[in-house]
Short mmCIF file of C-alpha atoms in Angstrom, two decimals:
data_model
loop_
_atom_site.label_atom_id
_atom_site.label_comp_id
_atom_site.label_asym_id
_atom_site.label_seq_id
_atom_site.Cartn_x
_atom_site.Cartn_y
_atom_site.Cartn_z
CA ALA A 16 24.95 -2.55 -0.56
CA GLN A 17 21.20 -3.55 -0.89
CA SER A 18 19.64 -3.24 -4.86
CA VAL A 19 17.52 -3.99 -7.71
CA ALA A 20 18.12 -3.05 -11.37
CA GLN A 21 16.05 -1.82 -13.97
CA PRO A 22 18.04 -2.05 -17.34
CA GLU A 23 15.51 -1.33 -19.72
CA ASP A 24 13.74 2.37 -19.50
CA GLN A 25 10.97 0.80 -21.77
CA VAL A 26 9.68 -2.54 -23.08
CA ASN A 27 7.72 -2.52 -26.50
CA VAL A 28 5.83 -4.72 -27.44
CA ALA A 29 2.69 -6.41 -30.14
CA GLU A 30 -0.59 -7.58 -28.43
CA GLY A 31 -0.90 -10.68 -28.17
CA ASN A 32 3.13 -11.36 -27.62
CA PRO A 33 4.94 -11.97 -25.00
CA LEU A 34 6.80 -10.03 -22.83
CA THR A 35 8.90 -10.17 -20.29
CA VAL A 36 10.36 -6.82 -18.41
CA LYS A 37 13.66 -7.59 -17.13
CA CYS A 38 14.85 -6.48 -13.14
CA THR A 39 17.62 -7.87 -10.85
CA TYR A 40 19.58 -7.63 -7.18
CA SER A 41 22.03 -7.40 -5.19
CA VAL A 42 21.60 -7.89 -1.96
CA SER A 43 22.94 -10.28 1.45
CA GLY A 44 21.27 -12.94 3.05
CA ASN A 45 18.51 -14.53 0.67
CA PRO A 46 16.00 -12.35 -1.16
CA TYR A 47 12.62 -12.52 -1.27
CA LEU A 48 11.49 -10.53 -4.35
CA PHE A 49 8.30 -7.83 -5.30
CA TRP A 50 6.48 -7.57 -8.40
CA TYR A 51 5.17 -4.22 -8.55
CA VAL A 52 2.66 -1.73 -11.16
CA GLN A 53 1.77 1.20 -11.18
CA TYR A 54 -0.84 3.58 -13.85
CA PRO A 55 -0.84 6.33 -14.41
CA ASN A 56 -1.86 9.03 -11.74
CA ARG A 57 -1.91 6.12 -9.34
CA GLY A 58 -0.21 4.71 -6.45
CA LEU A 59 1.40 0.99 -6.79
CA GLN A 60 -0.11 -2.17 -7.25
CA PHE A 61 1.07 -5.53 -5.93
CA LEU A 62 1.86 -8.61 -9.12
CA LEU A 63 3.43 -10.61 -7.65
CA LYS A 64 6.02 -11.51 -4.67
CA TYR A 65 9.21 -14.92 -4.02
CA ILE A 66 9.98 -15.69 -0.75
CA THR A 67 10.86 -19.59 -1.03
CA GLY A 68 10.33 -22.26 -2.99
CA ASP A 69 8.80 -23.77 -6.41
CA ASN A 70 11.30 -19.99 -8.30
CA LEU A 71 8.01 -19.76 -10.66
CA VAL A 72 5.92 -17.23 -8.87
CA LYS A 73 2.23 -17.12 -10.39
CA GLY A 74 0.89 -13.30 -10.13
CA SER A 75 -2.56 -11.45 -11.14
CA TYR A 76 -3.60 -10.34 -14.49
CA GLY A 77 -1.57 -13.91 -15.81
CA PHE A 78 2.20 -12.70 -14.62
CA GLU A 79 3.94 -14.78 -13.56
CA ALA A 80 7.90 -14.31 -12.69
CA GLU A 81 11.10 -16.67 -12.15
CA PHE A 82 13.89 -16.61 -9.30
CA ASN A 83 17.37 -17.71 -10.60
CA LYS A 84 19.65 -17.42 -7.99
CA SER A 85 22.26 -17.90 -10.10
CA GLN A 86 21.64 -14.66 -12.12
CA THR A 87 20.88 -12.87 -8.93
CA SER A 88 17.55 -11.97 -11.23
CA PHE A 89 13.51 -12.49 -11.10
CA HIS A 90 12.48 -11.71 -14.72
CA LEU A 91 8.58 -10.69 -15.17
CA LYS A 92 6.50 -12.24 -17.59
CA LYS A 93 3.36 -13.29 -19.10
CA PRO A 94 2.82 -14.58 -22.54
CA SER A 95 0.59 -13.04 -23.91
CA ALA A 96 0.53 -9.22 -23.76
CA LEU A 97 -2.61 -7.06 -23.81
CA VAL A 98 -3.22 -3.48 -24.42
CA SER A 99 -4.31 -2.28 -20.71
CA ASP A 100 -0.96 -3.93 -19.16
CA SER A 101 0.64 -0.40 -20.68
CA ALA A 102 2.12 0.11 -17.46
CA LEU A 103 5.11 1.09 -15.39
CA TYR A 104 5.87 -1.29 -13.80
CA PHE A 105 8.39 -2.04 -10.48
CA CYS A 106 10.79 -4.68 -8.37
CA ALA A 107 11.69 -4.15 -5.40
CA VAL A 108 13.18 -6.79 -3.48
CA SER A 109 14.38 -6.88 0.40
CA SER A 110 15.69 -9.29 2.83
CA LEU A 111 16.57 -8.95 6.48
CA PHE A 112 19.76 -6.96 5.83
CA SER A 113 17.28 -4.01 3.80
CA GLY A 114 16.76 -2.24 7.06
CA GLY A 115 14.81 -3.61 9.66
CA TYR A 116 10.48 -3.21 9.43
CA ASN A 117 10.48 -4.52 5.86
CA LYS A 118 12.51 -1.72 4.38
CA LEU A 119 11.64 -2.35 -0.14
CA ILE A 120 13.84 -1.12 -2.63
CA PHE A 121 13.22 -0.11 -5.34
CA GLY A 122 14.09 -0.22 -9.17
CA ALA A 123 14.17 2.67 -11.10
CA GLY A 124 10.69 1.01 -13.01
CA THR A 125 10.44 -0.26 -16.70
CA ARG A 126 7.73 1.43 -19.08
CA LEU A 127 6.23 -1.52 -20.55
CA ALA A 128 4.20 -0.23 -24.25
CA VAL A 129 2.19 -2.70 -26.18
CA HIS A 130 1.01 -1.82 -28.90
CA PRO A 131 -2.25 -3.03 -30.57
CA GLY B 10 -8.58 -7.15 0.57
CA ALA B 11 -5.73 -6.05 1.34
CA VAL B 12 -6.20 -2.36 0.51
CA VAL B 13 -5.20 1.51 1.55
CA SER B 14 -6.37 4.85 1.19
CA GLN B 15 -5.25 7.64 0.92
CA HIS B 16 -6.46 11.32 1.21
CA PRO B 17 -6.81 13.54 -0.05
CA SER B 18 -5.66 12.65 -3.64
CA ARG B 19 -5.05 16.42 -5.09
CA VAL B 20 -4.25 19.52 -3.46
CA ILE B 21 -3.28 22.61 -3.87
CA CYS B 22 -1.97 24.92 -1.04
CA LYS B 23 -0.41 28.07 -0.95
CA SER B 24 3.27 28.53 0.38
CA GLY B 25 4.08 28.30 3.47
CA THR B 26 0.99 27.22 4.70
CA SER B 27 0.92 23.04 6.35
CA VAL B 28 -1.00 20.13 4.53
CA LYS B 29 -2.57 16.24 6.28
CA ILE B 30 -2.58 13.47 4.31
CA GLU B 31 -3.78 10.51 5.94
CA CYS B 32 -3.36 7.05 4.85
CA ARG B 33 -5.65 4.53 6.01
CA SER B 34 -5.25 0.38 5.94
CA LEU B 35 -9.84 -0.96 5.57
CA ASP B 36 -9.43 -4.32 5.99
CA PHE B 37 -6.11 -4.66 7.52
CA GLN B 38 -3.85 -4.04 10.64
CA ALA B 39 -0.71 -2.19 9.76
CA THR B 40 1.99 -2.20 12.84
CA THR B 41 3.77 -0.13 10.17
CA MET B 42 3.40 1.50 7.06
CA PHE B 43 5.90 3.96 5.03
CA TRP B 44 6.80 7.18 3.66
CA TYR B 45 6.94 7.23 -0.53
CA ARG B 46 8.25 10.61 -2.73
CA GLN B 47 7.78 9.71 -6.36
CA PHE B 48 8.82 12.76 -8.85
CA PRO B 49 7.18 12.34 -12.21
CA LYS B 50 8.94 9.01 -13.93
CA GLN B 51 11.75 8.66 -11.31
CA SER B 52 10.83 5.56 -8.85
CA LEU B 53 9.83 5.76 -4.93
CA MET B 54 12.14 7.18 -3.15
CA LEU B 55 11.12 6.49 0.91
CA MET B 56 10.69 9.48 3.29
CA ALA B 57 10.02 7.15 5.98
CA THR B 58 8.90 4.59 7.98
CA SER B 59 5.95 4.81 10.42
CA ASN B 60 4.87 2.14 13.82
CA GLU B 61 1.66 2.92 15.43
CA GLY B 62 3.09 3.65 18.59
CA SER B 63 6.93 5.29 18.04
CA LYS B 64 8.79 7.53 16.72
CA ALA B 65 8.77 7.25 13.11
CA THR B 66 12.02 6.44 11.82
CA TYR B 67 13.31 8.70 8.07
CA GLU B 68 15.84 8.07 5.90
CA GLN B 69 18.85 10.62 5.67
CA GLY B 70 18.59 13.84 4.06
CA VAL B 71 14.44 13.69 5.08
CA GLU B 72 13.89 16.61 7.06
CA LYS B 73 11.75 15.22 10.34
CA ASP B 74 10.40 18.72 11.80
CA LYS B 75 8.88 19.02 7.65
CA PHE B 76 7.63 15.77 7.07
CA LEU B 77 5.64 14.77 10.90
CA ILE B 78 4.43 11.71 10.47
CA ASN B 79 2.11 9.99 13.40
CA HIS B 80 0.50 6.73 13.62
CA ALA B 81 -1.26 6.81 16.17
CA SER B 82 -2.85 3.76 15.88
CA LEU B 83 -3.37 0.30 13.60
CA THR B 84 -4.83 1.54 10.75
CA LEU B 85 -4.96 4.90 10.75
CA SER B 86 -0.66 7.24 9.12
CA THR B 87 -0.85 11.17 9.08
CA LEU B 88 2.17 12.85 6.59
CA THR B 89 1.95 17.36 7.22
CA VAL B 90 3.89 19.17 5.85
CA THR B 91 4.69 21.16 7.15
CA SER B 92 5.36 25.58 5.28
CA ALA B 93 4.99 23.99 2.47
CA HIS B 94 7.86 25.51 -0.61
CA PRO B 95 7.26 24.49 -4.20
CA GLU B 96 9.86 22.31 -4.11
CA ASP B 97 7.83 20.47 -1.64
CA SER B 98 5.43 19.76 -4.79
CA SER B 99 5.42 15.65 -5.39
CA PHE B 100 3.37 13.13 -5.48
CA TYR B 101 3.44 11.31 -1.62
CA ILE B 102 2.73 7.64 -1.73
CA CYS B 103 1.25 5.92 1.52
CA SER B 104 1.97 1.84 2.55
CA ALA B 105 0.82 -0.80 4.97
CA ARG B 106 2.71 -3.72 5.76
CA ALA B 107 0.20 -6.67 6.21
CA ALA B 108 1.81 -8.59 9.25
CA SER B 109 1.95 -13.08 7.93
CA GLY B 110 2.61 -14.14 10.42
CA GLY B 111 6.08 -14.45 9.18
CA LEU B 112 9.68 -12.56 8.77
CA PRO B 113 8.94 -9.25 8.48
CA SER B 114 10.82 -8.59 5.71
CA THR B 115 8.34 -11.53 3.78
CA ASP B 116 5.72 -9.38 4.26
CA THR B 117 3.65 -7.90 1.42
CA GLN B 118 3.51 -4.03 1.33
CA TYR B 119 -0.38 -3.22 -0.29
CA PHE B 120 -0.14 1.42 -1.05
CA GLY B 121 -2.32 4.06 -1.15
CA PRO B 122 -3.08 5.17 -4.21
CA GLY B 123 -1.04 8.70 -3.88
CA THR B 124 -1.43 12.55 -3.00
CA ARG B 125 -0.88 15.25 -5.53
CA LEU B 126 0.99 17.74 -3.76
CA THR B 127 1.23 21.11 -5.72
CA VAL B 128 2.18 24.03 -3.88
CA LEU B 129 1.87 27.38 -5.45
#
């Protein structure tokens, strides 16, 4: 079965420190991995995705994520956190076997809290 | 680019009435749109996949007669919650797949801002 795990319900980090939001996945076939951010009472905003090629993917707002095939992980990172990064972050995966029409499988979400 | 809008952003209705939510891709054509439901502090639950010009594909456990989906054009999909009840109160989010010409599984879904439905 296809699945995504975000092991941390919440991540707390001080402003200016590096942040990591963890994601691991389980899919059949090649994984296509996505990160989205959700601010209160809003839809999801696309941050970045990994399809193929370089394992380090750079995205919006200074975020990046590293695809690690052996560990089946796709952790989201940022070198220096901002208070405005505080939000709910979702990891998602699709594959040729996750269902037709690019069906995305979402993790449970991780709340990031950046403290001044 | 890749902007998706939803209307209305918030709706309050009486039990037994029907509510229609619109999802539009503003600057791209979307052959496929998705409808999700999100409960407080929870992840998104896919309700159905909407394809332009054909019937929607509903996820297991989602009542197709209660949640009517129409995808009449490449930029518009609608979700109608029929005979709404308080348990239908939720945050409904749509997304549209921006085709890149490659495998559909690699395409990015862009999300609307969501519609907060409250049924009294």
